[in-house]
Each structure stands twice: as C-alpha cells, then as structure tokens.
Coordinates of C-alpha atoms in Angstrom, one line a residue:
M8 CA -21.8 -2.3 18.9
E9 CA -19.8 -5.5 19.3
D10 CA -19.5 -5.7 15.5
Y11 CA -18.0 -2.2 15.3
N12 CA -15.6 -3.1 18.1
K13 CA -14.4 -6.1 16.1
I14 CA -13.8 -3.9 13.0
I15 CA -11.9 -1.3 15.0
E16 CA -9.8 -4.0 16.7
S17 CA -9.0 -5.4 13.2
L18 CA -7.9 -2.0 11.8
K19 CA -4.3 -1.5 10.9
V20 CA -3.6 2.3 11.0
R21 CA -0.6 3.8 9.3
Y22 CA 0.4 7.4 9.4
I23 CA 1.6 8.8 6.0
K24 CA 2.3 12.5 6.6
A25 CA 1.1 15.7 8.2
K26 CA 1.7 19.4 7.5
N27 CA 0.6 22.9 8.4
L28 CA 0.2 24.8 5.1
V29 CA -0.3 28.5 4.3
L30 CA -2.1 29.3 1.0
Q31 CA -0.1 31.5 -1.3
Q32 CA -2.7 31.9 -4.1
P33 CA -6.3 30.6 -4.5
L34 CA -7.0 27.5 -6.5
T35 CA -9.6 24.9 -7.4
V36 CA -8.6 21.3 -8.0
R37 CA -11.4 19.9 -10.2
N38 CA -10.6 16.2 -9.5
Y39 CA -8.6 16.0 -6.3
Y40 CA -7.6 12.5 -5.5
D41 CA -5.3 10.7 -3.1
V42 CA -4.7 7.1 -2.2
G43 CA -4.5 8.0 1.5
N44 CA -7.3 9.3 3.6
N45 CA -6.9 13.0 4.4
L46 CA -8.3 14.9 7.4
I47 CA -8.0 18.7 6.9
L48 CA -8.4 21.1 9.8
V49 CA -9.3 24.6 8.6
H50 CA -7.5 27.3 10.7
N51 CA -8.3 30.4 8.6
G52 CA -9.8 31.2 5.2
I53 CA -11.9 29.1 2.9
V54 CA -11.8 25.4 2.1
A55 CA -14.7 24.1 0.2
F56 CA -15.5 20.9 -1.8
G57 CA -18.0 19.4 -4.2
D58 CA -20.0 20.8 -7.1
D59 CA -22.2 22.6 -4.6
K60 CA -19.2 24.3 -3.0
Q61 CA -19.9 23.1 0.6
V62 CA -17.6 25.1 2.9
A63 CA -15.7 23.8 5.9
E64 CA -15.8 26.6 8.4
E65 CA -12.8 27.8 10.5
G66 CA -12.3 25.2 13.2
Q67 CA -14.1 22.5 11.3
L68 CA -12.5 19.5 9.6
L69 CA -12.9 18.1 6.1
F70 CA -12.5 14.4 5.7
I71 CA -11.7 13.1 2.2
P72 CA -11.6 9.3 2.0
G73 CA -8.8 7.7 0.1
G74 CA -9.7 6.6 -3.4
R75 CA -12.5 9.1 -3.8
S76 CA -12.3 12.0 -6.3
T77 CA -13.8 15.4 -5.3
K78 CA -13.6 19.0 -6.4
L79 CA -11.6 21.0 -3.8
Y80 CA -11.4 24.8 -3.4
Y81 CA -8.8 26.7 -1.5
G82 CA -9.2 30.4 -0.7
D83 CA -11.8 31.3 -3.3
T84 CA -14.6 29.2 -4.9
E85 CA -14.2 31.2 -8.1
S86 CA -10.4 30.7 -8.3
R87 CA -8.2 29.2 -11.1
V88 CA -9.2 25.6 -11.9
I89 CA -6.5 23.0 -12.4
S90 CA -6.3 19.3 -12.7
N91 CA -5.1 16.9 -10.0
D92 CA -2.1 16.2 -12.2
D93 CA -1.2 19.9 -12.4
Y94 CA -1.9 20.3 -8.6
I95 CA 0.6 17.6 -7.8
T96 CA 3.4 18.9 -9.9
T97 CA 2.9 22.7 -9.0
K98 CA 1.8 22.4 -5.4
D99 CA 4.7 24.5 -4.1
K100 CA 3.4 27.5 -6.1
F101 CA 0.1 27.5 -4.1
F102 CA 1.2 26.5 -0.6
K103 CA 4.0 27.3 1.8
S104 CA 4.8 24.8 4.5
N105 CA 5.0 26.2 8.0
N106 CA 7.7 24.7 10.3
D107 CA 7.2 27.0 13.2
L108 CA 5.2 25.6 16.1
D109 CA 4.2 28.9 17.3
L110 CA 2.6 29.9 14.0
I111 CA 0.3 26.9 13.7
G112 CA -3.2 28.3 13.1
E113 CA -2.0 31.9 13.2
A114 CA -1.5 32.7 9.5
D115 CA -4.4 33.7 7.2
D116 CA -5.6 31.1 4.7
S117 CA -4.0 28.2 6.5
H118 CA -4.9 24.7 7.4
S119 CA -3.3 21.5 8.8
F120 CA -3.8 18.0 7.5
V121 CA -3.0 14.4 8.4
S122 CA -2.8 11.7 5.7
F123 CA -3.2 8.1 6.8
E124 CA -4.3 4.6 6.0
A125 CA -6.8 2.5 7.9
K126 CA -7.2 -1.1 6.7
V127 CA -9.3 -3.9 8.0
F128 CA -7.0 -7.0 8.5
D129 CA -4.3 -4.8 7.0
S130 CA -5.9 -5.6 3.6
V131 CA -9.1 -3.6 3.0
N132 CA -9.3 0.2 3.0
F133 CA -12.0 0.7 5.6
F134 CA -13.3 4.2 4.6
T135 CA -13.0 3.4 0.9
S136 CA -15.1 0.2 1.4
L137 CA -17.8 2.4 2.9
E138 CA -18.0 4.3 -0.4
V139 CA -18.5 7.5 1.5
P140 CA -18.1 11.0 -0.1
A141 CA -16.1 13.8 1.5
F142 CA -17.8 15.3 4.5
V143 CA -17.4 18.1 7.1
I144 CA -16.8 17.3 10.8
T145 CA -17.2 19.5 13.9
S146 CA -15.1 17.9 16.6
N147 CA -12.8 19.5 19.1
K148 CA -11.2 16.1 19.9
L149 CA -10.3 15.5 16.2
A150 CA -9.1 19.0 15.8
T151 CA -6.8 18.7 18.8
L152 CA -5.4 15.3 17.6
V153 CA -4.6 16.8 14.1
I154 CA -2.7 19.6 15.7
K155 CA -0.8 17.2 18.1
I156 CA 0.2 15.0 15.1
V157 CA 1.3 18.1 13.1
E158 CA 3.3 19.4 16.1
E159 CA 5.1 16.0 16.6
S160 CA 5.9 15.8 12.9
M161 CA 7.6 19.2 13.0
Q162 CA 10.0 18.2 15.8
E163 CA 12.8 15.7 16.2
L164 CA 12.0 14.3 19.7
P165 CA 12.7 10.9 21.2
G166 CA 9.8 8.6 20.5
K167 CA 8.4 10.8 17.7
E168 CA 7.3 7.9 15.5
R169 CA 5.6 6.1 18.4
I170 CA 3.7 9.2 19.5
I171 CA 2.6 10.0 16.0
S172 CA 1.4 6.4 15.6
L173 CA -0.6 6.5 18.8
Y174 CA -2.2 9.8 18.0
T175 CA -3.1 8.6 14.5
E176 CA -4.8 5.5 15.8
Q177 CA -6.7 7.5 18.3
M178 CA -7.7 9.9 15.6
V179 CA -9.1 7.1 13.5
V180 CA -11.1 5.7 16.4
E181 CA -12.5 9.2 17.1
L182 CA -13.4 9.5 13.4
I183 CA -15.3 6.2 13.5
R184 CA -17.1 7.3 16.8
Y185 CA -18.1 10.5 15.1
I186 CA -19.6 8.6 12.2
L187 CA -21.5 6.2 14.5
K188 CA -22.7 9.0 16.8
N189 CA -24.1 11.0 13.9
K190 CA -25.6 7.8 12.4
M191 CA -23.7 8.3 9.1
F192 CA -23.5 5.6 6.4
V193 CA -25.5 3.2 8.5
E194 CA -26.2 0.8 5.7
Q195 CA -22.6 0.6 4.6
L196 CA -21.4 0.0 8.2
A197 CA -23.9 -2.8 8.7
T198 CA -22.8 -4.5 5.5
N199 CA -19.1 -4.2 6.4
S200 CA -19.7 -5.6 9.9
T201 CA -21.3 -8.6 8.3
Y202 CA -18.8 -9.5 5.6
F203 CA -15.7 -8.7 7.6
K204 CA -16.6 -11.7 9.8
D205 CA -16.7 -14.3 6.9
P206 CA -13.5 -16.4 7.4
R207 CA -13.3 -17.3 3.7
L208 CA -13.3 -13.7 2.7
I209 CA -10.6 -12.9 5.2
D210 CA -8.5 -15.7 3.8
L211 CA -8.9 -14.2 0.3
F212 CA -8.0 -10.7 1.6
N213 CA -4.9 -12.0 3.2
Y214 CA -3.9 -14.2 0.3
I215 CA -4.3 -11.3 -2.2
K216 CA -2.2 -9.0 0.0
E217 CA 0.6 -11.6 0.3
N218 CA 0.7 -12.5 -3.4
L219 CA 0.2 -9.2 -5.3
G220 CA 3.0 -10.0 -7.7
G221 CA 1.8 -13.5 -8.5
D222 CA -1.1 -15.3 -10.1
L223 CA -4.4 -14.1 -8.7
S224 CA -6.8 -15.5 -11.2
N225 CA -10.3 -16.6 -10.2
K226 CA -9.0 -20.2 -10.4
V227 CA -6.4 -19.5 -7.8
L228 CA -8.9 -17.6 -5.6
S229 CA -11.4 -20.4 -5.8
N230 CA -8.9 -22.8 -4.2
V231 CA -8.2 -20.3 -1.4
A232 CA -11.8 -19.8 -0.6
N233 CA -12.8 -23.4 -1.2
V234 CA -15.6 -22.5 -3.7
S235 CA -16.0 -23.2 -7.4
E236 CA -14.1 -21.1 -9.9
D237 CA -17.4 -20.2 -11.6
Y238 CA -18.8 -19.0 -8.2
V239 CA -15.8 -17.2 -6.6
G240 CA -16.4 -13.9 -8.5
Q241 CA -20.1 -13.8 -7.6
Y242 CA -19.3 -14.7 -4.0
F243 CA -16.7 -12.0 -3.6
K244 CA -18.9 -9.3 -5.2
M245 CA -21.9 -10.4 -3.2
L246 CA -20.0 -9.7 0.0
T247 CA -17.9 -6.7 -1.0
G248 CA -19.8 -5.0 -3.8
I249 CA -16.8 -5.2 -6.1
N250 CA -15.6 -8.0 -8.4
P251 CA -12.3 -9.6 -7.3
Q252 CA -10.2 -8.6 -10.2
D253 CA -11.1 -4.9 -9.8
Y254 CA -10.2 -5.2 -6.1
I255 CA -6.9 -6.9 -6.9
E256 CA -6.0 -4.1 -9.4
Y257 CA -6.7 -1.5 -6.8
Q258 CA -4.6 -3.3 -4.2
R259 CA -1.8 -3.6 -6.8
M260 CA -1.9 0.0 -7.7
E261 CA -2.0 1.1 -4.1
R262 CA 1.1 -1.0 -3.4
A263 CA 2.8 0.6 -6.4
V264 CA 2.1 4.0 -4.9
F265 CA 3.6 2.9 -1.6
L266 CA 6.8 1.6 -3.4
L267 CA 7.0 4.9 -5.5
R268 CA 6.9 6.9 -2.3
T269 CA 9.3 4.8 -0.2
T270 CA 11.8 3.1 -2.5
K271 CA 14.1 4.0 -5.4
K272 CA 13.1 1.0 -7.5
S273 CA 12.5 1.8 -11.2
I274 CA 8.9 1.9 -12.5
R275 CA 9.6 -1.3 -14.4
E276 CA 10.7 -3.1 -11.2
I277 CA 7.7 -1.8 -9.3
G278 CA 5.3 -2.9 -12.0
K279 CA 6.8 -6.4 -11.9
D280 CA 6.6 -6.4 -8.1
V281 CA 2.9 -5.8 -8.2
G282 CA 2.1 -8.3 -10.9
Y283 CA 2.5 -6.5 -14.2
K284 CA 5.0 -8.1 -16.7
D285 CA 4.3 -5.4 -19.3
T286 CA 5.6 -2.0 -18.1
A287 CA 3.7 0.0 -20.7
Y288 CA 0.4 -1.6 -19.7
F289 CA 1.2 -1.0 -16.0
C290 CA 1.8 2.7 -16.7
R291 CA -1.4 3.0 -18.7
R292 CA -3.5 1.4 -15.9
F293 CA -1.7 3.5 -13.3
K294 CA -2.6 6.8 -15.1
M295 CA -6.1 5.6 -15.7
M296 CA -6.6 4.9 -12.0
F297 CA -4.9 7.9 -10.5
G298 CA -5.0 10.5 -13.3
I299 CA -1.3 11.0 -13.3
P300 CA 1.7 9.1 -14.6
A301 CA 3.7 7.0 -12.1
G302 CA 6.8 9.2 -12.6
K303 CA 4.9 12.3 -11.5
M304 CA 3.5 10.5 -8.5
R305 CA 7.1 9.9 -7.4
R306 CA 8.2 13.5 -8.1
R307 CA 5.3 14.8 -6.1
E308 CA 6.7 13.0 -3.0
S309 CA 10.3 14.0 -3.6
S310 CA 10.0 17.7 -4.8
M311 CA 8.6 19.6 -1.8
N312 CA 6.8 16.9 0.2
V313 CA 4.0 19.4 0.8

C-alpha cells in the first residue's frame, strides 16, 4: 500500500473540461480516441463500448483511458457508424450541451463527462501506462464528483478553478481506490510501483519533459541516466515496456495537442516547439497517431467545445 501512496502523491492531476450532454441522434464511433482520460456518467439512455457492446447502465460510469482507442455507442448499438475524425468535426450534430443546472440528469439520452490528465511526476500518463482498456464503474462517490465538477464548470463563481481542481484530484484518487479495491490490473500496478521508484528513470522522464523541442537521441539520454548508449534503450524498455523514442514521440504529440488547444500558434510553430523541423513530417505523424489532422484537432476545440 505504501507504494501506491507514493504513486498517488506523485500524481499531477489537470482538469481539461466537463459537460452535460443530451444526445440528438444515435451514433457509433468505431475508433473513439482522446489524449485525455474521460469519465462518463450515464444519466439516461444507452452508452456502450467495445466490439462486444458492453453497456454502461444508468447511474454507472464508463472510464476511457487517454491514448486508448475503443468502439463507442451512444443511444443505439445498431446506429450509424462514423470515424473518430468525423465525430470530432460533426459532434454538434449529435449532441446538445446543457447549461441549466436544474436539468442535469433529467433529459432522456443524456450523460455527463469529465476529461482530465493524471501524470506521475508530471511526466508519465498514469492510466495510459497501465495499458488498461475502457471499463465500467459502479460508484456513487465518483458519480457525485462528476456531477459536482460539471456543476462548477457551468457557473461563474469565485474560486471556480480551485474547486474544480480539488474535485478533479479527489475524483482521480477515488478512481485509483476503486481499481485497488476491485483488484483490477494488479500486475500492471505492481510493475508501475517498482519502476516509478527508480531515480534514473525519473531523471529521464523529467529531462524528456523539459526538452521536448531539443535533441533526445539515445546518446543524450544515456548521459542523463548515466548508462551506456547501447544499453539505454533496453534499460528504458525493461522498466516501462516501451522503447524511449516511442515514448518521446507520444510526449511530443501530447504536448502538440495541448498547444493546439490552448494557443494560437501556427501548426508549423507547434511542430518546431515539440521537436519537428519538418512540418509535413510532423503533420503525417500527428495524423498517424491521433487519426485526424492537426488542424481538425484545433477546430474541434474551437467550434462548439462539446
């Protein structure tokens, strides 16, 4: 239990957004994907996921870890199937955002969601590192916290950002408690609790985070970790299950998404900021990783913010 406490204490939690949505027409997203973690509370109607169409019942929550693609159904498991790309650009045709506190949970085919980050040492995506699939949760505590966050997000009250941040941190802790209580992903948690304590690996995580726009070759990483250039890739993969260059690319792309969402920088500037001198190559890699062009990712955030 002490190891898990250390992981929780090291987590940097960041709220991204929260909404209460009402379905306007059924749809199926065949490859739903988001960088942030998403916790969806089903108020009314059908929300299902996966090829086996597992249903999250009313009052239950569906957790979709960031970086994991899943098939997602809203309203009808035999509905129109669209790609994640189409979903992002036409979301306002399928959902209406509710901004009335009194109507949360009252409309048919409605759900609330909170999108958030949870990073160990502000570097490693905790739930992504567990390599867990989407799963259903039954928890009144988590359901209450999702509603509280949504309610705060809908109001302009003093201390709004602080309250949302506190609730989001509590939500993440409750989510980890739920996983531990139900003995889920035991092997992955045990592995994480071991490698997150290695000081050399922590140094690598921090160095990569602070130098995403610079040289992150294995030669540079070997000097940071004080191991040989030939061994650093094996060392990193042995502890994390992923080779360092794949990890670096994911961190660069995740940073690019953040910059697309929060700045007006051009795609060329963002590519350079995260270490890509060739804009065309950056755009190709971005679309390969997320399934949509960088420009559409930006338009998704600015069009309706659903």
